[in-house]
Amino acid sequence: MEEHMTEAELATMWKQEIEKSLAELSELREKLHPVDFSSDLWTIFRGAYGDIREDVAFLFCPKELLPEMVKIRRLDTEEKENEQILFDNLCENLTHQLSFYDATYLAIPYLVLLLEKKRKEQDFKWQMQVISEAGVILSTNIPYNEYDRTPTISKDILESYDLSIEYLKEMTKEFLQQNLERLKEEDPFDLQYFCTSILSILGDPEMAFYLLFGSWDQCYITCPNCNYYNENIQIDDFHNTEQILEEIEPAESVIGKWDQKSYEDTYLWFSNLLHILGIEEEWKIPYYYGTYTCPECGSKGILIDWMKQCEM
């Protein structure tokens, strides 16, 4: 049918179908009050490759009606459906090189609506994927990326963005509680990526950013007292290098002490979540929260705190 329709007829059909899909999410949509697709703000708040309005809107179009999608990630050779390519393109637009893009403020409310849509459909895979990518996107909105900012953001946009994050937190907690056992069956790499995103959403987006930036291995540290810069610490060496062990005293283990309900103590719940899900790299977390001793002046501080202060 689509090949016999004019561009105008296709545009009208897509708009109607997208609005129909969003109407099914009207209760949450009214609370989050996302920026309408007709707004000129989409031309101001942009992603890495420009205006993301079309990609966001098509998230709510029935997949059988989607137009043919072209991958932004041209090195991705995996065969994918248009729905997946569309989502990948949007995420690349918002996380390219782990920079922050203003379009994030407009996209997050719609990603929360998408998560709600997939929750209603009881689609486990898509819920996990939306949470994973939303967390990575949020991890870029940190002081390290402060230079990538729109000078003026209206109160309405910020309120919608902040409220969306609060909903995302609660939906993520619910997803974890309902799917802990099922999550154990996922690919180990995907699961570690998912856990990093959970850290970003529920606890510490800055730490999540630095874990992603350093591939859970490389650390960049500047001593706040003498400005000694150390870029030679690799977490993978911690088990084998005596010099590293002298510089970093790991935090005390908290495994088995989490009630699986509280998320106030990030080190406590994150360490235990990794342990419960069988993440191989869980042993590294006590080092990130461990005490680092500056080899130059002898000052001490928590490793991850000093990483956050470092200008790379």
mmCIF file of N, CA, C and O in Angstrom, residues 59-105:
data_model
loop_
_atom_site.group_PDB
_atom_site.id
_atom_site.type_symbol
_atom_site.label_atom_id
_atom_site.label_comp_id
_atom_site.label_asym_id
_atom_site.label_seq_id
_atom_site.Cartn_x
_atom_site.Cartn_y
_atom_site.Cartn_z
ATOM 1 N N LEU A 59 9.461 6.435 16.839
ATOM 2 C CA LEU A 59 9.481 5.424 17.890
ATOM 3 C C LEU A 59 8.073 4.936 18.211
ATOM 4 O O LEU A 59 7.887 3.831 18.715
ATOM 5 N N PHE A 60 7.071 5.761 17.907
ATOM 6 C CA PHE A 60 5.692 5.450 18.257
ATOM 7 C C PHE A 60 4.847 5.093 17.032
ATOM 8 O O PHE A 60 3.622 5.060 17.109
ATOM 9 N N CYS A 61 5.528 4.815 15.932
ATOM 10 C CA CYS A 61 4.839 4.371 14.722
ATOM 11 C C CYS A 61 4.869 2.841 14.674
ATOM 12 O O CYS A 61 5.895 2.232 14.983
ATOM 13 N N PRO A 62 3.764 2.192 14.326
ATOM 14 C CA PRO A 62 3.790 0.734 14.190
ATOM 15 C C PRO A 62 4.943 0.303 13.298
ATOM 16 O O PRO A 62 5.158 0.882 12.222
ATOM 17 N N LYS A 63 5.705 -0.700 13.726
ATOM 18 C CA LYS A 63 6.932 -1.049 13.023
ATOM 19 C C LYS A 63 6.693 -1.489 11.579
ATOM 20 O O LYS A 63 7.557 -1.314 10.719
ATOM 21 N N GLU A 64 5.496 -2.037 11.302
ATOM 22 C CA GLU A 64 5.217 -2.485 9.934
ATOM 23 C C GLU A 64 4.978 -1.300 8.991
ATOM 24 O O GLU A 64 4.981 -1.477 7.763
ATOM 25 N N LEU A 65 4.797 -0.102 9.547
ATOM 26 C CA LEU A 65 4.568 1.080 8.720
ATOM 27 C C LEU A 65 5.791 1.993 8.632
ATOM 28 O O LEU A 65 5.743 3.035 7.968
ATOM 29 N N LEU A 66 6.870 1.613 9.290
ATOM 30 C CA LEU A 66 8.070 2.452 9.282
ATOM 31 C C LEU A 66 8.687 2.529 7.886
ATOM 32 O O LEU A 66 8.690 1.530 7.144
ATOM 33 N N PRO A 67 9.225 3.686 7.522
ATOM 34 C CA PRO A 67 9.953 3.767 6.243
ATOM 35 C C PRO A 67 11.292 3.035 6.362
ATOM 36 O O PRO A 67 11.718 2.661 7.456
ATOM 37 N N GLU A 68 11.944 2.833 5.254
ATOM 38 C CA GLU A 68 13.246 2.170 5.250
ATOM 39 C C GLU A 68 14.262 3.048 5.967
ATOM 40 O O GLU A 68 14.407 4.228 5.673
ATOM 41 N N MET A 69 14.965 2.471 6.947
ATOM 42 C CA MET A 69 15.924 3.219 7.749
ATOM 43 C C MET A 69 17.355 2.954 7.289
ATOM 44 O O MET A 69 17.699 1.829 6.906
ATOM 45 N N VAL A 70 18.185 3.984 7.364
ATOM 46 C CA VAL A 70 19.605 3.879 7.030
ATOM 47 C C VAL A 70 20.418 4.029 8.308
ATOM 48 O O VAL A 70 20.204 4.974 9.078
ATOM 49 N N LYS A 71 21.341 3.138 8.545
ATOM 50 C CA LYS A 71 22.123 3.166 9.774
ATOM 51 C C LYS A 71 23.083 4.351 9.810
ATOM 52 O O LYS A 71 23.793 4.616 8.845
ATOM 53 N N ILE A 72 23.104 5.033 10.957
ATOM 54 C CA ILE A 72 24.146 6.035 11.193
ATOM 55 C C ILE A 72 25.469 5.328 11.473
ATOM 56 O O ILE A 72 26.519 5.748 11.001
ATOM 57 N N ARG A 73 25.384 4.244 12.228
ATOM 58 C CA ARG A 73 26.585 3.462 12.558
ATOM 59 C C ARG A 73 26.895 2.547 11.371
ATOM 60 O O ARG A 73 26.473 1.398 11.310
ATOM 61 N N ARG A 74 27.635 3.082 10.436
ATOM 62 C CA ARG A 74 27.865 2.369 9.171
ATOM 63 C C ARG A 74 28.729 1.113 9.329
ATOM 64 O O ARG A 74 28.725 0.237 8.460
ATOM 65 N N LEU A 75 29.470 1.030 10.433
ATOM 66 C CA LEU A 75 30.284 -0.150 10.674
ATOM 67 C C LEU A 75 29.482 -1.293 11.289
ATOM 68 O O LEU A 75 30.003 -2.391 11.465
ATOM 69 N N ASP A 76 28.218 -1.029 11.612
ATOM 70 C CA ASP A 76 27.332 -2.056 12.141
ATOM 71 C C ASP A 76 26.816 -2.901 10.978
ATOM 72 O O ASP A 76 25.967 -2.475 10.199
ATOM 73 N N THR A 77 27.337 -4.111 10.861
ATOM 74 C CA THR A 77 26.988 -4.989 9.732
ATOM 75 C C THR A 77 25.867 -5.976 10.064
ATOM 76 O O THR A 77 25.451 -6.735 9.207
ATOM 77 N N GLU A 78 25.393 -5.947 11.305
ATOM 78 C CA GLU A 78 24.343 -6.879 11.711
ATOM 79 C C GLU A 78 23.029 -6.548 11.009
ATOM 80 O O GLU A 78 22.650 -5.381 10.882
ATOM 81 N N GLU A 79 22.336 -7.576 10.551
ATOM 82 C CA GLU A 79 21.021 -7.387 9.937
ATOM 83 C C GLU A 79 20.014 -7.002 11.017
ATOM 84 O O GLU A 79 19.859 -7.707 12.010
ATOM 85 N N LYS A 80 19.321 -5.878 10.826
ATOM 86 C CA LYS A 80 18.375 -5.401 11.825
ATOM 87 C C LYS A 80 17.102 -4.912 11.166
ATOM 88 O O LYS A 80 17.125 -4.451 10.025
ATOM 89 N N GLU A 81 16.013 -4.974 11.922
ATOM 90 C CA GLU A 81 14.748 -4.440 11.444
ATOM 91 C C GLU A 81 14.773 -2.916 11.542
ATOM 92 O O GLU A 81 15.568 -2.334 12.285
ATOM 93 N N ASN A 82 13.875 -2.278 10.806
ATOM 94 C CA ASN A 82 13.840 -0.815 10.787
ATOM 95 C C ASN A 82 13.637 -0.215 12.180
ATOM 96 O O ASN A 82 14.211 0.835 12.500
ATOM 97 N N GLU A 83 12.824 -0.871 13.004
ATOM 98 C CA GLU A 83 12.575 -0.368 14.358
ATOM 99 C C GLU A 83 13.874 -0.299 15.151
ATOM 100 O O GLU A 83 14.131 0.675 15.866
ATOM 101 N N GLN A 84 14.711 -1.319 15.018
ATOM 102 C CA GLN A 84 15.972 -1.342 15.756
ATOM 103 C C GLN A 84 16.954 -0.316 15.202
ATOM 104 O O GLN A 84 17.660 0.360 15.956
ATOM 105 N N ILE A 85 17.010 -0.193 13.891
ATOM 106 C CA ILE A 85 17.896 0.803 13.274
ATOM 107 C C ILE A 85 17.490 2.205 13.710
ATOM 108 O O ILE A 85 18.341 3.048 14.031
ATOM 109 N N LEU A 86 16.193 2.459 13.735
ATOM 110 C CA LEU A 86 15.677 3.751 14.175
ATOM 111 C C LEU A 86 16.142 4.063 15.594
ATOM 112 O O LEU A 86 16.643 5.165 15.876
ATOM 113 N N PHE A 87 15.984 3.107 16.488
ATOM 114 C CA PHE A 87 16.373 3.312 17.885
ATOM 115 C C PHE A 87 17.887 3.493 17.997
ATOM 116 O O PHE A 87 18.360 4.376 18.733
ATOM 117 N N ASP A 88 18.649 2.685 17.279
ATOM 118 C CA ASP A 88 20.109 2.818 17.287
ATOM 119 C C ASP A 88 20.539 4.197 16.804
ATOM 120 O O ASP A 88 21.456 4.810 17.362
ATOM 121 N N ASN A 89 19.883 4.686 15.760
ATOM 122 C CA ASN A 89 20.225 6.003 15.206
ATOM 123 C C ASN A 89 19.978 7.109 16.242
ATOM 124 O O ASN A 89 20.797 8.024 16.396
ATOM 125 N N LEU A 90 18.849 7.021 16.933
ATOM 126 C CA LEU A 90 18.537 8.019 17.942
ATOM 127 C C LEU A 90 19.583 7.992 19.057
ATOM 128 O O LEU A 90 20.069 9.051 19.487
ATOM 129 N N CYS A 91 19.935 6.808 19.512
ATOM 130 C CA CYS A 91 20.915 6.692 20.597
ATOM 131 C C CYS A 91 22.295 7.187 20.166
ATOM 132 O O CYS A 91 22.998 7.832 20.956
ATOM 133 N N GLU A 92 22.664 6.909 18.935
ATOM 134 C CA GLU A 92 23.940 7.424 18.430
ATOM 135 C C GLU A 92 23.905 8.946 18.369
ATOM 136 O O GLU A 92 24.905 9.617 18.672
ATOM 137 N N ASN A 93 22.777 9.503 18.017
ATOM 138 C CA ASN A 93 22.607 10.955 17.963
ATOM 139 C C ASN A 93 22.785 11.597 19.337
ATOM 140 O O ASN A 93 23.201 12.756 19.440
ATOM 141 N N LEU A 94 22.470 10.844 20.394
ATOM 142 C CA LEU A 94 22.483 11.406 21.741
ATOM 143 C C LEU A 94 23.689 10.993 22.581
ATOM 144 O O LEU A 94 23.875 11.518 23.684
ATOM 145 N N THR A 95 24.502 10.061 22.074
ATOM 146 C CA THR A 95 25.645 9.586 22.873
ATOM 147 C C THR A 95 26.953 9.570 22.093
ATOM 148 O O THR A 95 27.950 9.054 22.591
ATOM 149 N N HIS A 96 26.983 10.109 20.906
ATOM 150 C CA HIS A 96 28.187 10.061 20.067
ATOM 151 C C HIS A 96 29.408 10.560 20.844
ATOM 152 O O HIS A 96 29.417 11.664 21.369
ATOM 153 N N GLN A 97 30.413 9.698 20.927
ATOM 154 C CA GLN A 97 31.665 9.999 21.637
ATOM 155 C C GLN A 97 31.422 10.386 23.097
ATOM 156 O O GLN A 97 32.231 11.079 23.709
ATOM 157 N N LEU A 98 30.322 9.930 23.665
ATOM 158 C CA LEU A 98 29.943 10.205 25.053
ATOM 159 C C LEU A 98 29.903 11.706 25.359
ATOM 160 O O LEU A 98 30.144 12.131 26.489
ATOM 161 N N SER A 99 29.612 12.498 24.338
ATOM 162 C CA SER A 99 29.395 13.932 24.542
ATOM 163 C C SER A 99 27.937 14.163 24.920
ATOM 164 O O SER A 99 27.087 13.299 24.719
ATOM 165 N N PHE A 100 27.662 15.339 25.478
ATOM 166 C CA PHE A 100 26.288 15.698 25.811
ATOM 167 C C PHE A 100 25.685 16.522 24.683
ATOM 168 O O PHE A 100 26.331 17.430 24.151
ATOM 169 N N TYR A 101 24.427 16.214 24.340
ATOM 170 C CA TYR A 101 23.727 16.933 23.276
ATOM 171 C C TYR A 101 22.418 17.491 23.836
ATOM 172 O O TYR A 101 21.684 16.809 24.544
ATOM 173 N N ASP A 102 22.131 18.747 23.486
ATOM 174 C CA ASP A 102 20.951 19.436 24.015
ATOM 175 C C ASP A 102 19.644 18.690 23.747
ATOM 176 O O ASP A 102 18.691 18.810 24.511
ATOM 177 N N ALA A 103 19.604 17.931 22.653
ATOM 178 C CA ALA A 103 18.386 17.204 22.305
ATOM 179 C C ALA A 103 17.983 16.213 23.400
ATOM 180 O O ALA A 103 16.833 15.778 23.450
ATOM 181 N N THR A 104 18.914 15.884 24.284
ATOM 182 C CA THR A 104 18.615 14.993 25.405
ATOM 183 C C THR A 104 17.436 15.510 26.223
ATOM 184 O O THR A 104 16.587 14.739 26.676
ATOM 185 N N TYR A 105 17.370 16.826 26.405
ATOM 186 C CA TYR A 105 16.288 17.409 27.203
ATOM 187 C C TYR A 105 14.918 17.119 26.592
ATOM 188 O O TYR A 105 13.926 16.981 27.306
#
